[in-house]
Amino acid sequence: MARSLSFSLISSFLRPFPTPTSELPANLRSFFTVNPSLSREKITLKSATFSSVQSCRISTSALMASGTTPPGLLTKGDSELLVFDSEEELSNSLAKYTADLSKKFCLERGAFTVVLSGGSLVKSLRKLVETPYGDSIDWGKWHIFWVDERVVPKDHPDSNYKLVFDGFLSKVQIPASQVYAINDSLSAEGAADDYESCLKHLVNEGVLLLSPATGFPKFDLMLLGMGPDGHIASLFPGHSLLTENERWVTFINNSPKPPPKRITFTFPVINSSAYVALVATGAGKADVVHRAFGSKNSSSVLLPVQMVKLDNGTLTWFTDKAAASKL
């Protein structure tokens, strides 16, 4: 059965929507209308069904400008949704996206601050350590942080540090002094306070910048996964931490997902980022992706992932066909 929209989005990093429209693939061109009176093309999706598109990238800012933004679409800042034929293609594109940003920030300010999460995201980073990226990225200028961490020893199976180290950090040459893990000998509250103090020290040292708009740290790139319940970091649906708007790093002792004790960045920090890549793969994420982008049912209760609304940055969703299957 044909899907309403099935995109294979494998265009180059931050490539704008093709201009003129004649550059679109022939099997997609007829599904768009363009208002030529605008200084930038105003693109509207027509109602249609088709089973595949060879290559395109849809900028949600173009959809927002057209007035056809689907209910629940992330609208603050700039965002786009990418859907890939396979997780392999997604990983290749994510590697290029990350390598291009690394080059940009290393040239601009001599450092690249990267925030990672745990879970399946680490698998999607595997192409970064392979040719051509593994040998060309300036790893010595990277600074690694965690958007959340379980308060367990670093060699514990539940540790996000261990997951990232085994799957990524052990394969690249990032200086150990530029990898900022939590102090797991402290309580959850103590570890959160300590990590926030570390971030403030790095602001004073000029490694981290502050967002002029929010006053919170502005990381260059956050690479985030998403749970099937729509949680990101250790910010879970219905939890009181969703409304924390003063602290940079906070803690949780009663996580609905084990282990119970964790630290996590707060939404003001996440939303102050320059770039966020949000990776969602597999059929288990389809309901959440549908709710975020395609649901016609309005709800006053947002999932945590729907609260990622960058103040002055770019949010890119990297999804596969399974995760986008209900759009």
XYZ file of C-alpha atoms in Angstrom:
327
model
C 0.000 0.000 0.000
C 1.383 3.398 -0.959
C 2.216 5.797 1.841
C 1.034 9.400 1.744
C 4.612 10.628 1.713
C 7.705 8.452 1.571
C 10.913 10.415 1.329
C 14.450 9.245 0.744
C 16.268 12.300 1.949
C 19.940 11.956 1.242
C 20.932 15.446 0.128
C 24.106 17.120 1.304
C 24.417 18.860 4.653
C 22.099 21.844 5.015
C 21.463 21.980 1.271
C 18.587 24.406 0.747
C 15.415 23.263 -0.943
C 16.161 23.036 -4.713
C 15.712 26.304 -6.584
C 14.226 26.547 -9.135
C 11.588 23.866 -8.746
C 12.634 22.399 -12.093
C 15.626 20.929 -10.254
C 13.334 18.630 -8.285
C 13.163 14.986 -9.376
C 10.544 14.549 -12.099
C 8.425 12.246 -9.965
C 8.209 14.909 -7.241
C 7.953 18.116 -9.263
C 4.234 17.819 -9.983
C 3.434 17.556 -6.286
C 4.586 21.099 -5.519
C 3.252 24.533 -6.376
C 5.428 27.616 -6.250
C 4.446 31.243 -5.698
C 6.844 33.169 -7.986
C 6.029 36.528 -6.396
C 8.040 35.724 -3.283
C 11.727 36.627 -3.044
C 12.282 33.091 -1.775
C 10.152 30.316 -3.181
C 6.982 29.522 -1.278
C 6.409 25.818 -1.649
C 3.139 24.049 -0.963
C 2.668 20.295 -0.926
C -0.294 19.126 -2.998
C -2.366 16.172 -1.870
C -0.845 13.064 -3.427
C 0.372 9.558 -2.780
C 3.519 8.008 -4.153
C 5.766 5.188 -3.067
C 9.250 6.617 -3.438
C 11.284 9.697 -4.232
C 14.878 9.454 -5.382
C 16.421 12.313 -3.419
C 15.167 15.402 -1.686
C 15.308 17.291 1.571
C 12.302 19.059 3.007
C 12.881 22.167 5.067
C 10.018 22.625 7.487
C 10.640 26.369 7.349
C 9.384 26.249 3.743
C 6.273 24.404 4.886
C 5.745 26.879 7.697
C 6.066 29.791 5.267
C 3.453 28.188 3.051
C 0.912 28.048 5.858
C 0.586 24.263 5.597
C 2.525 23.334 8.704
C 1.133 20.064 10.114
C -0.195 20.243 13.679
C 2.538 19.438 16.199
C 5.382 20.433 13.857
C 8.290 22.033 15.685
C 8.067 25.672 14.687
C 10.434 27.664 16.911
C 13.773 28.237 15.274
C 14.570 26.320 12.106
C 13.994 22.590 11.718
C 13.819 19.905 9.079
C 12.775 16.293 8.818
C 14.935 13.753 6.984
C 13.732 10.234 6.217
C 16.130 7.594 4.905
C 15.560 4.289 3.169
C 17.722 2.510 5.741
C 19.605 3.024 8.981
C 22.819 2.592 6.972
C 21.996 5.629 4.829
C 21.002 7.555 7.930
C 24.351 6.795 9.579
C 26.259 7.936 6.503
C 24.348 11.219 6.370
C 24.694 11.790 10.118
C 28.459 11.312 9.810
C 28.714 13.900 7.030
C 26.463 16.304 8.922
C 28.646 16.008 12.032
C 31.947 16.203 10.117
C 30.814 19.352 8.293
C 29.852 21.022 11.565
C 33.158 19.966 13.112
C 35.037 21.647 10.279
C 32.893 24.772 10.570
C 33.361 25.296 14.300
C 37.013 24.239 14.425
C 37.793 26.852 11.764
C 35.627 29.535 13.347
C 36.724 29.253 16.955
C 39.193 26.417 17.349
C 36.876 24.122 19.305
C 33.841 21.908 18.751
C 31.552 21.211 21.706
C 29.505 18.050 21.218
C 26.812 16.655 23.520
C 25.943 12.964 23.242
C 23.195 10.754 24.582
C 23.215 7.013 25.100
C 20.972 4.338 23.672
C 20.863 3.483 19.988
C 22.374 6.836 18.983
C 25.890 5.490 19.514
C 25.366 2.853 16.829
C 24.365 5.576 14.386
C 27.694 7.352 15.005
C 29.748 4.409 13.737
C 30.435 5.948 10.311
C 32.259 8.881 11.933
C 35.218 6.656 12.762
C 35.421 5.224 9.249
C 36.887 6.606 6.020
C 36.711 9.410 4.977
C 35.793 11.016 8.308
C 37.918 9.144 10.817
C 41.194 10.447 9.374
C 40.034 13.916 8.346
C 38.238 15.207 11.460
C 40.321 17.343 13.823
C 39.532 15.251 16.903
C 41.963 17.227 19.062
C 39.555 20.166 19.071
C 36.505 18.176 20.149
C 35.010 18.526 23.624
C 32.563 15.769 24.622
C 29.654 16.092 27.055
C 26.645 13.977 28.004
C 23.084 15.282 27.857
C 22.264 12.859 30.658
C 23.961 10.137 32.640
C 23.030 7.357 34.997
C 24.707 7.706 38.385
C 26.544 4.393 38.233
C 30.246 3.500 37.971
C 31.786 4.202 34.569
C 32.325 0.502 33.910
C 28.700 -0.372 34.726
C 26.563 -1.735 31.841
C 24.031 1.090 32.418
C 26.649 3.836 32.076
C 26.232 6.137 29.084
C 29.932 6.907 29.379
C 30.780 3.227 28.918
C 28.402 2.925 25.977
C 29.914 5.935 24.214
C 33.481 4.961 25.096
C 33.134 1.416 23.807
C 31.305 2.378 20.629
C 32.965 5.683 19.745
C 35.515 7.357 22.014
C 37.878 4.376 22.128
C 38.211 4.605 18.328
C 39.143 8.299 17.977
C 41.874 10.557 19.348
C 39.973 13.026 21.528
C 42.146 14.123 24.480
C 40.952 12.574 27.732
C 40.986 16.029 29.360
C 38.330 17.109 26.846
C 35.910 14.301 27.699
C 33.670 15.474 30.529
C 32.159 12.538 32.399
C 30.259 12.872 35.661
C 31.752 12.246 39.079
C 30.019 8.937 39.781
C 31.205 8.857 43.398
C 28.678 11.554 44.297
C 24.945 11.402 44.874
C 22.704 12.284 41.949
C 22.216 15.785 43.323
C 25.932 16.185 43.999
C 26.859 14.896 40.518
C 24.449 17.369 38.890
C 25.874 20.289 40.900
C 29.413 19.199 40.056
C 28.656 18.891 36.327
C 27.027 22.319 36.229
C 30.077 23.767 37.972
C 32.267 22.128 35.328
C 30.234 23.767 32.553
C 30.483 27.179 34.205
C 34.253 26.763 34.490
C 34.442 25.973 30.773
C 32.417 29.117 30.041
C 34.973 31.125 32.009
C 37.758 29.413 30.055
C 36.131 30.274 26.731
C 35.560 26.661 25.695
C 31.787 26.993 26.058
C 29.869 30.030 24.873
C 26.765 31.516 26.449
C 23.695 32.180 24.363
C 23.116 35.953 24.214
C 19.390 35.246 23.948
C 18.984 32.914 26.924
C 22.083 33.190 29.113
C 22.436 29.403 29.077
C 25.414 27.554 27.566
C 25.303 27.282 23.777
C 26.718 23.946 22.662
C 27.755 23.643 19.038
C 26.012 20.306 18.454
C 23.776 17.985 20.416
C 23.335 14.461 19.067
C 20.207 13.108 20.737
C 18.221 9.921 20.675
C 14.581 9.557 21.615
C 12.686 6.941 23.610
C 9.513 5.263 22.349
C 7.609 7.287 24.975
C 8.965 10.536 23.528
C 11.510 11.189 26.278
C 14.869 12.772 25.549
C 17.850 12.944 27.883
C 16.368 11.957 31.256
C 13.360 14.204 30.746
C 10.324 11.939 30.866
C 6.651 12.583 30.027
C 4.731 14.155 32.893
C 7.797 14.638 35.117
C 8.289 17.855 37.075
C 11.751 18.341 35.562
C 10.135 19.310 32.261
C 9.432 22.760 33.699
C 12.848 23.383 35.273
C 13.994 26.700 33.813
C 16.808 27.915 36.059
C 19.342 25.123 36.474
C 21.705 24.013 33.717
C 21.979 20.460 35.035
C 19.535 18.789 37.366
C 18.982 15.354 38.874
C 16.359 12.683 39.225
C 16.150 9.996 41.905
C 12.979 8.314 40.700
C 13.422 7.801 36.969
C 10.514 5.828 35.472
C 13.134 3.950 33.482
C 15.901 2.187 35.432
C 18.345 2.964 36.816
C 16.467 5.488 38.979
C 19.296 7.935 39.790
C 20.415 10.183 36.934
C 21.539 13.671 36.000
C 20.266 15.537 32.948
C 20.575 18.793 31.053
C 17.477 20.956 31.300
C 15.395 22.216 28.394
C 16.791 25.768 28.512
C 20.250 24.288 27.852
C 19.059 21.921 25.126
C 17.106 24.694 23.420
C 20.077 27.079 23.485
C 22.119 24.796 21.200
C 23.373 25.946 17.809
C 22.515 22.590 16.188
C 20.574 19.567 17.362
C 20.403 16.266 15.471
C 17.571 14.134 16.779
C 17.824 10.499 15.676
C 14.737 8.288 15.660
C 14.822 4.875 14.021
C 12.607 1.807 14.035
C 8.892 1.152 14.126
C 8.875 1.619 17.894
C 9.325 5.378 17.357
C 6.622 5.720 14.683
C 3.829 6.805 17.033
C 5.952 9.570 18.544
C 7.176 10.833 15.154
C 3.564 10.857 13.961
C 2.459 12.778 17.023
C 5.247 15.314 16.575
C 4.819 15.869 12.838
C 1.629 14.411 11.470
C -1.034 14.075 14.144
C -4.244 15.985 13.531
C -5.244 15.672 17.166
C -4.234 18.762 19.084
C -3.176 18.254 22.667
C -2.132 20.651 25.377
C 0.227 18.021 26.768
C 3.466 17.930 24.804
C 5.839 15.017 24.786
C 9.363 15.948 25.893
C 10.652 15.591 22.319
C 8.071 18.155 21.198
C 9.572 20.604 23.683
C 12.834 20.745 21.735
C 12.296 24.201 20.240
C 15.591 25.952 19.627
C 15.809 29.636 20.471
C 18.307 30.435 17.732
C 19.466 27.192 16.187
C 18.724 24.416 13.735
C 16.976 21.171 14.623
C 17.285 18.263 12.192
C 15.378 15.012 12.611
C 17.162 11.960 11.199
C 14.616 9.159 10.775
C 14.278 5.959 8.779
C 11.233 4.679 6.899
C 10.054 2.614 9.848
C 10.038 5.577 12.238
C 8.262 7.753 9.659
C 5.850 5.039 8.529
C 2.776 6.677 10.074
C 3.285 10.109 8.539
